[in-house]
Short mmCIF file of C-alpha atoms in Angstrom, two decimals:
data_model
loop_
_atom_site.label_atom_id
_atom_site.label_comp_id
_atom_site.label_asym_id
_atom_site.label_seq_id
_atom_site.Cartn_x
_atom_site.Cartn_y
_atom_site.Cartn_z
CA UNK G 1 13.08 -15.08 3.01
CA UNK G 2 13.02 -17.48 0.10
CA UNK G 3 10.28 -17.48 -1.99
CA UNK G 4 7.92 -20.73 -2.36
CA UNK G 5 5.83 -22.31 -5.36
CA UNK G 6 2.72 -24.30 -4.41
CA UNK G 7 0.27 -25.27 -6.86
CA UNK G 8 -3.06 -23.24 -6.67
CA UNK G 9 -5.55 -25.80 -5.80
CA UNK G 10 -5.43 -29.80 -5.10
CA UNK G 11 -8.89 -31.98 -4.42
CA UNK G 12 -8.47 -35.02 -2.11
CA UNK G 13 -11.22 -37.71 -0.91
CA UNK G 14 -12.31 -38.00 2.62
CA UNK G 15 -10.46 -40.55 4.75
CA UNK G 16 -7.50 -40.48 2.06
CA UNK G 17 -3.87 -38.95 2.91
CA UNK G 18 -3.62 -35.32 1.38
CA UNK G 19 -0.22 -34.51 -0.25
CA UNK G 20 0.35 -31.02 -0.57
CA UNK G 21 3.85 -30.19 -2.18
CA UNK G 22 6.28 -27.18 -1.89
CA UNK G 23 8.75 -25.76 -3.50
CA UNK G 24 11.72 -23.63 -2.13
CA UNK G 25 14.79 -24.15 -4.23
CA UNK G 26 16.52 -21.12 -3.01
CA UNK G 27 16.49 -21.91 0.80
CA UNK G 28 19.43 -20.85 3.12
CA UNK G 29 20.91 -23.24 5.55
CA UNK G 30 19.10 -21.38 8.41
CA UNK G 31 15.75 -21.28 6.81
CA UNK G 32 13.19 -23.04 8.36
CA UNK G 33 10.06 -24.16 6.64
CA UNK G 34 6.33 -23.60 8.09
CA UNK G 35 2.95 -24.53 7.07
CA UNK G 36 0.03 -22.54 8.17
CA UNK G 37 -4.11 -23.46 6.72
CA UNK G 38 -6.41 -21.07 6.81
CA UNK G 39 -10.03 -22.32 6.40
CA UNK G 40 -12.47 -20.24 5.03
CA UNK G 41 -13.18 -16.43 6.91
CA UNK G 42 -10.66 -17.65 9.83
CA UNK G 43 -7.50 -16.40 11.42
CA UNK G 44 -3.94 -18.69 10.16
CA UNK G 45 -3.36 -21.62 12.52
CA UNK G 46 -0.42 -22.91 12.74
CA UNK G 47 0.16 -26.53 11.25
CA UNK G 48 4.20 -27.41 11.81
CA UNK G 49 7.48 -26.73 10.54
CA UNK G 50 10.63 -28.38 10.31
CA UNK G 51 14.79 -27.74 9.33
CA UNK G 52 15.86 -30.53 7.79
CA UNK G 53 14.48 -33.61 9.68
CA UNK G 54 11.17 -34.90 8.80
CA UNK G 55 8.29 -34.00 11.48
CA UNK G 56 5.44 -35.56 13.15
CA UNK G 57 2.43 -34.05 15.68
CA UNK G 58 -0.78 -34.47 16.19
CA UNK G 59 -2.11 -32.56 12.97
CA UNK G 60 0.46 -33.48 10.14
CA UNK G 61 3.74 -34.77 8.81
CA UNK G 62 6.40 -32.64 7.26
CA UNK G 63 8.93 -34.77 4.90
CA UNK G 64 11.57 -32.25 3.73
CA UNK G 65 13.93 -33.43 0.84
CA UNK G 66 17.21 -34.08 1.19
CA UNK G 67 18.60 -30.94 -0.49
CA UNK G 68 16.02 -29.40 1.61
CA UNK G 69 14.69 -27.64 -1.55
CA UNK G 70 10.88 -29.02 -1.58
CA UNK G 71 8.76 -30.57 0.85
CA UNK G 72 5.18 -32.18 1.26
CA UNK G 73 2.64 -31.85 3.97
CA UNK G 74 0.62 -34.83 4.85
CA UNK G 75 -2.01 -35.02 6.35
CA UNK G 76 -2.82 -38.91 6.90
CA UNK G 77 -6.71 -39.22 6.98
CA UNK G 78 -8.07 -36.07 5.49
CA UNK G 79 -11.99 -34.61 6.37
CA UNK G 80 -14.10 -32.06 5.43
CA UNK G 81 -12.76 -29.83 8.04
CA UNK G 82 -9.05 -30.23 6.80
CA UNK G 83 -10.62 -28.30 3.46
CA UNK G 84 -8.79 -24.51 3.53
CA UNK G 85 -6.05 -22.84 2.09
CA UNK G 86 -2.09 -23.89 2.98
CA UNK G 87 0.38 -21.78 3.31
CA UNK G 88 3.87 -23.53 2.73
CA UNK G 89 6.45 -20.33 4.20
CA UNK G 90 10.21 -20.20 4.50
CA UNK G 91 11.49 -18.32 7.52
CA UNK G 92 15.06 -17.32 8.67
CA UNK G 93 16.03 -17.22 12.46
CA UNK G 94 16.08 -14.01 12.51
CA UNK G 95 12.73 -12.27 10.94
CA UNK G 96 11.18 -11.70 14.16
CA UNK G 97 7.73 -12.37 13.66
CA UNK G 98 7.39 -11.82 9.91
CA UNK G 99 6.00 -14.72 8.16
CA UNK G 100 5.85 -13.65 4.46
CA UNK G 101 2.59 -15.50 2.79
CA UNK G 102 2.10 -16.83 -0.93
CA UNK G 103 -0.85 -17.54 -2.53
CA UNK G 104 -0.87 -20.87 -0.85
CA UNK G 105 -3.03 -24.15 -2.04
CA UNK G 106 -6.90 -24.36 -1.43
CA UNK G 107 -7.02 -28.13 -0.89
CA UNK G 108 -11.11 -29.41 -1.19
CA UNK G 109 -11.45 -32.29 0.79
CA UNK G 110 -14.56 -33.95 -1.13
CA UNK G 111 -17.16 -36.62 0.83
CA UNK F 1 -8.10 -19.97 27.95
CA UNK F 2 -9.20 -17.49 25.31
CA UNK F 3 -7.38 -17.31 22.44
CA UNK F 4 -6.00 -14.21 20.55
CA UNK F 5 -9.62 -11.60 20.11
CA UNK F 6 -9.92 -9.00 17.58
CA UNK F 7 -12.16 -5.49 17.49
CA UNK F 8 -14.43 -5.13 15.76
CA UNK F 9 -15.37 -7.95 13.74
CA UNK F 10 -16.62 -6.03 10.41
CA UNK F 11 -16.07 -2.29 10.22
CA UNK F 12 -17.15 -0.19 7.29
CA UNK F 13 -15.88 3.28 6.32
CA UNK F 14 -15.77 5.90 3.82
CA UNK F 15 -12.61 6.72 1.78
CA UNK F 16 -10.82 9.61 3.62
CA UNK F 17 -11.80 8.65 7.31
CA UNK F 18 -9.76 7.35 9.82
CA UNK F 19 -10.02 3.55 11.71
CA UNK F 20 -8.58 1.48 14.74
CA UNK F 21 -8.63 -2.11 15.19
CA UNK F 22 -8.07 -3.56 18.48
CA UNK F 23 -6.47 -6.34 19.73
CA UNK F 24 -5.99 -8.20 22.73
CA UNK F 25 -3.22 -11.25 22.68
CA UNK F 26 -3.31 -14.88 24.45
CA UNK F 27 -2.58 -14.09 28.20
CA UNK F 28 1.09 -14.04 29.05
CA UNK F 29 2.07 -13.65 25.40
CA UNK F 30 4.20 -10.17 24.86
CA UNK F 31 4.28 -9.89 21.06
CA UNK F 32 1.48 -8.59 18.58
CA UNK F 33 1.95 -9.08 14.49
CA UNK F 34 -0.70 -6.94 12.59
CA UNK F 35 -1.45 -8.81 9.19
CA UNK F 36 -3.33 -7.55 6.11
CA UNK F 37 -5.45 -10.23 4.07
CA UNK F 38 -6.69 -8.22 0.65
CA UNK F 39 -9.40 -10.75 -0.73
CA UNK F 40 -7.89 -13.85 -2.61
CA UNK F 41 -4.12 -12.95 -1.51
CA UNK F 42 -2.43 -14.22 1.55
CA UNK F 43 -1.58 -12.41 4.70
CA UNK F 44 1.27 -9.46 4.07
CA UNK F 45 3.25 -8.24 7.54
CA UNK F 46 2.60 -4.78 8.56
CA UNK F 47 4.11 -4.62 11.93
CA UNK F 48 5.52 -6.28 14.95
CA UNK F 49 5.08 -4.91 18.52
CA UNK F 50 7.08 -6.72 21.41
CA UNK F 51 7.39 -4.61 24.87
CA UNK F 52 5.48 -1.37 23.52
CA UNK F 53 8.53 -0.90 20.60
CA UNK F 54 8.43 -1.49 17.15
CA UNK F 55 10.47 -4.33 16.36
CA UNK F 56 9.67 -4.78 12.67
CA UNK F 57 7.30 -2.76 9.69
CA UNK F 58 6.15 -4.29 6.50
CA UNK F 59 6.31 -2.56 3.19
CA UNK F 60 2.99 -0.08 3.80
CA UNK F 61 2.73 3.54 4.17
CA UNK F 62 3.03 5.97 7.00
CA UNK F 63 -0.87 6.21 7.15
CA UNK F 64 -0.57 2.93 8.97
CA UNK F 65 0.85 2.91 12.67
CA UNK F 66 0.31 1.14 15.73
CA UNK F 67 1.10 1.29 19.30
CA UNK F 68 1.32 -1.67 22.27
CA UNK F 69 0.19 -0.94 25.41
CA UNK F 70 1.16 -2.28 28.90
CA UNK F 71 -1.26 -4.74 28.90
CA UNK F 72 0.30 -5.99 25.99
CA UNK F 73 -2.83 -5.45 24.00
CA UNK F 74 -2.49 -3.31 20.68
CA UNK F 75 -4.15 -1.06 18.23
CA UNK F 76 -3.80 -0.38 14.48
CA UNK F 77 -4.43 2.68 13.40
CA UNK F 78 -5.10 3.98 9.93
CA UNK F 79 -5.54 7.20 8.45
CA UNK F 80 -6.61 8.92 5.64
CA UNK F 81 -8.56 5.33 4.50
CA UNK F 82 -8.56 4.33 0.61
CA UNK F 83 -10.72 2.20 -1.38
CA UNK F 84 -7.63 -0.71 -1.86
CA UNK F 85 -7.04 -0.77 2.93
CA UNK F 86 -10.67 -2.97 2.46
CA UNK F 87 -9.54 -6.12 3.28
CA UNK F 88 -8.90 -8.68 6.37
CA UNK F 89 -6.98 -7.16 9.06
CA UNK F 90 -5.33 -9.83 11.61
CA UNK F 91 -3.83 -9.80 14.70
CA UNK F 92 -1.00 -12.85 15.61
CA UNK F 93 -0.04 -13.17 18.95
CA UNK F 94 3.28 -15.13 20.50
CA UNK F 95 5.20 -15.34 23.75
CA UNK F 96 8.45 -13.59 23.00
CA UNK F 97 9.65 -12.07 19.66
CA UNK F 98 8.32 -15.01 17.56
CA UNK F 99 11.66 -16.91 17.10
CA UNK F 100 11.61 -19.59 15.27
CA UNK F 101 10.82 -21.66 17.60
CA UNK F 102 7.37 -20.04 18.90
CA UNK F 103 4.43 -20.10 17.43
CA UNK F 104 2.11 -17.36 15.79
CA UNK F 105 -1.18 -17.70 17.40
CA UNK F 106 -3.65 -15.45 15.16
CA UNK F 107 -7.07 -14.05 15.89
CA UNK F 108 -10.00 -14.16 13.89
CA UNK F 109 -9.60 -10.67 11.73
CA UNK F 110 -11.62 -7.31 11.73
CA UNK F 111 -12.88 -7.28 7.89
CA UNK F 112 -12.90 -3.27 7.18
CA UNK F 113 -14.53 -2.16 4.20
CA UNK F 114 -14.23 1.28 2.74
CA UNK F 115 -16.70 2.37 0.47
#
């Protein structure tokens, strides 16, 4: 799986959009990318993920460049519950189940 | 409907001894991941049990296994304990084999600590 760069640790105000960037400039055409967060002494939960198109649900965006090799998670209205750590993870078709984590970015949501 | 539930929630051993962590996956979902979270790292894959097989093993020694039973719940054993297995063991559940198009559902964690 490719590896990913995310910077260690972004602050954002309550009630603004959070931004948090990725980079995966050695991503294969049948790589997919996935964001997990992780707040504080919890399990992973699953955020969204995306090939090539940009993605919308209920939790976040996904905007994935055009040479698909960085991307940005937004999340439109932050709050002090969005504050954890996020994983940005590149996944092929094929690993099964393995999702191979970085060190991800603690984003602090401050009041 | 419950989610994915882990076995004990803290655990704490002495270097040498043996452990299992249990783990019981979301209803109708056939797959169990084991993760290991050491303390300021992120997850790292240990196995992947779909159908009682083995269908994938991360990087970690023999003195980790794990079987799936037909209930599709699952237990992690590991033997033979060492100061550096302390750390944040989780359990992911999915339907199938956890394609790319199903999602990872994880459980809370069993925090083991061996002094």
């Amino acid at each position: 799986d490719a590896k990913t760069t995310q910077p260690p640790s972004m602050d954002c105000a309550e009630g603004r959009a959070a931004n948090l960037p990725c980079n995966h400039s050695t991503i294969s055409g049948n790589e997919y990318v996935y964001w997990y967060r992780q707040i504080h002494s919890q399990g992973p939960q699953y955020i969204i993920h995306g090939l090539k198109n940009n993605e919308t649900n209920e939790m976040a965006s996904l905007i994935i460049t055009e040479d698909r090799k960085s991307s940005t998670l937004i999340l439109p209205h932050a709050t002090l519950r969005d504050t954890a750590v996020y994983y940005c993870i590149v996944r092929v078709v094929t690993s099964g189940s393995r999702l191979t984590f970085g060190e991800g970015t603690q984003l602090t949501v401050n009041p | 409907d419950a989610g994915v539930t882990q076995s004990p929630t803290h655990l704490i051993k002495t270097r040498g001894q043996h452990v299992t962590l249990r783990c019981s996956p979301i209803s109708g979902h056939k797959s169990v991941s084991w993760y290991q979270q050491v303390l300021g790292q992120g997850p790292q894959f240990i196995f992947q049990y779909y159908e009682k097989e083995e269908r994938g093993r991360g990087n970690f020694p023999d003195r980790f296994s794990a079987r799936q039973f037909p209930n599709y719940s699952s237990e992690l054993n590991v033997n033979a304990l060492l100061l550096g297995d302390s750390a944040l063991y989780l359990c992911a559940s999915s339907p199938g084999l956890a394609g790319v198009l199903e999602t990872q559902y994880f459980g809370p964690g069993t925090r083991l600590l061996v002094l």
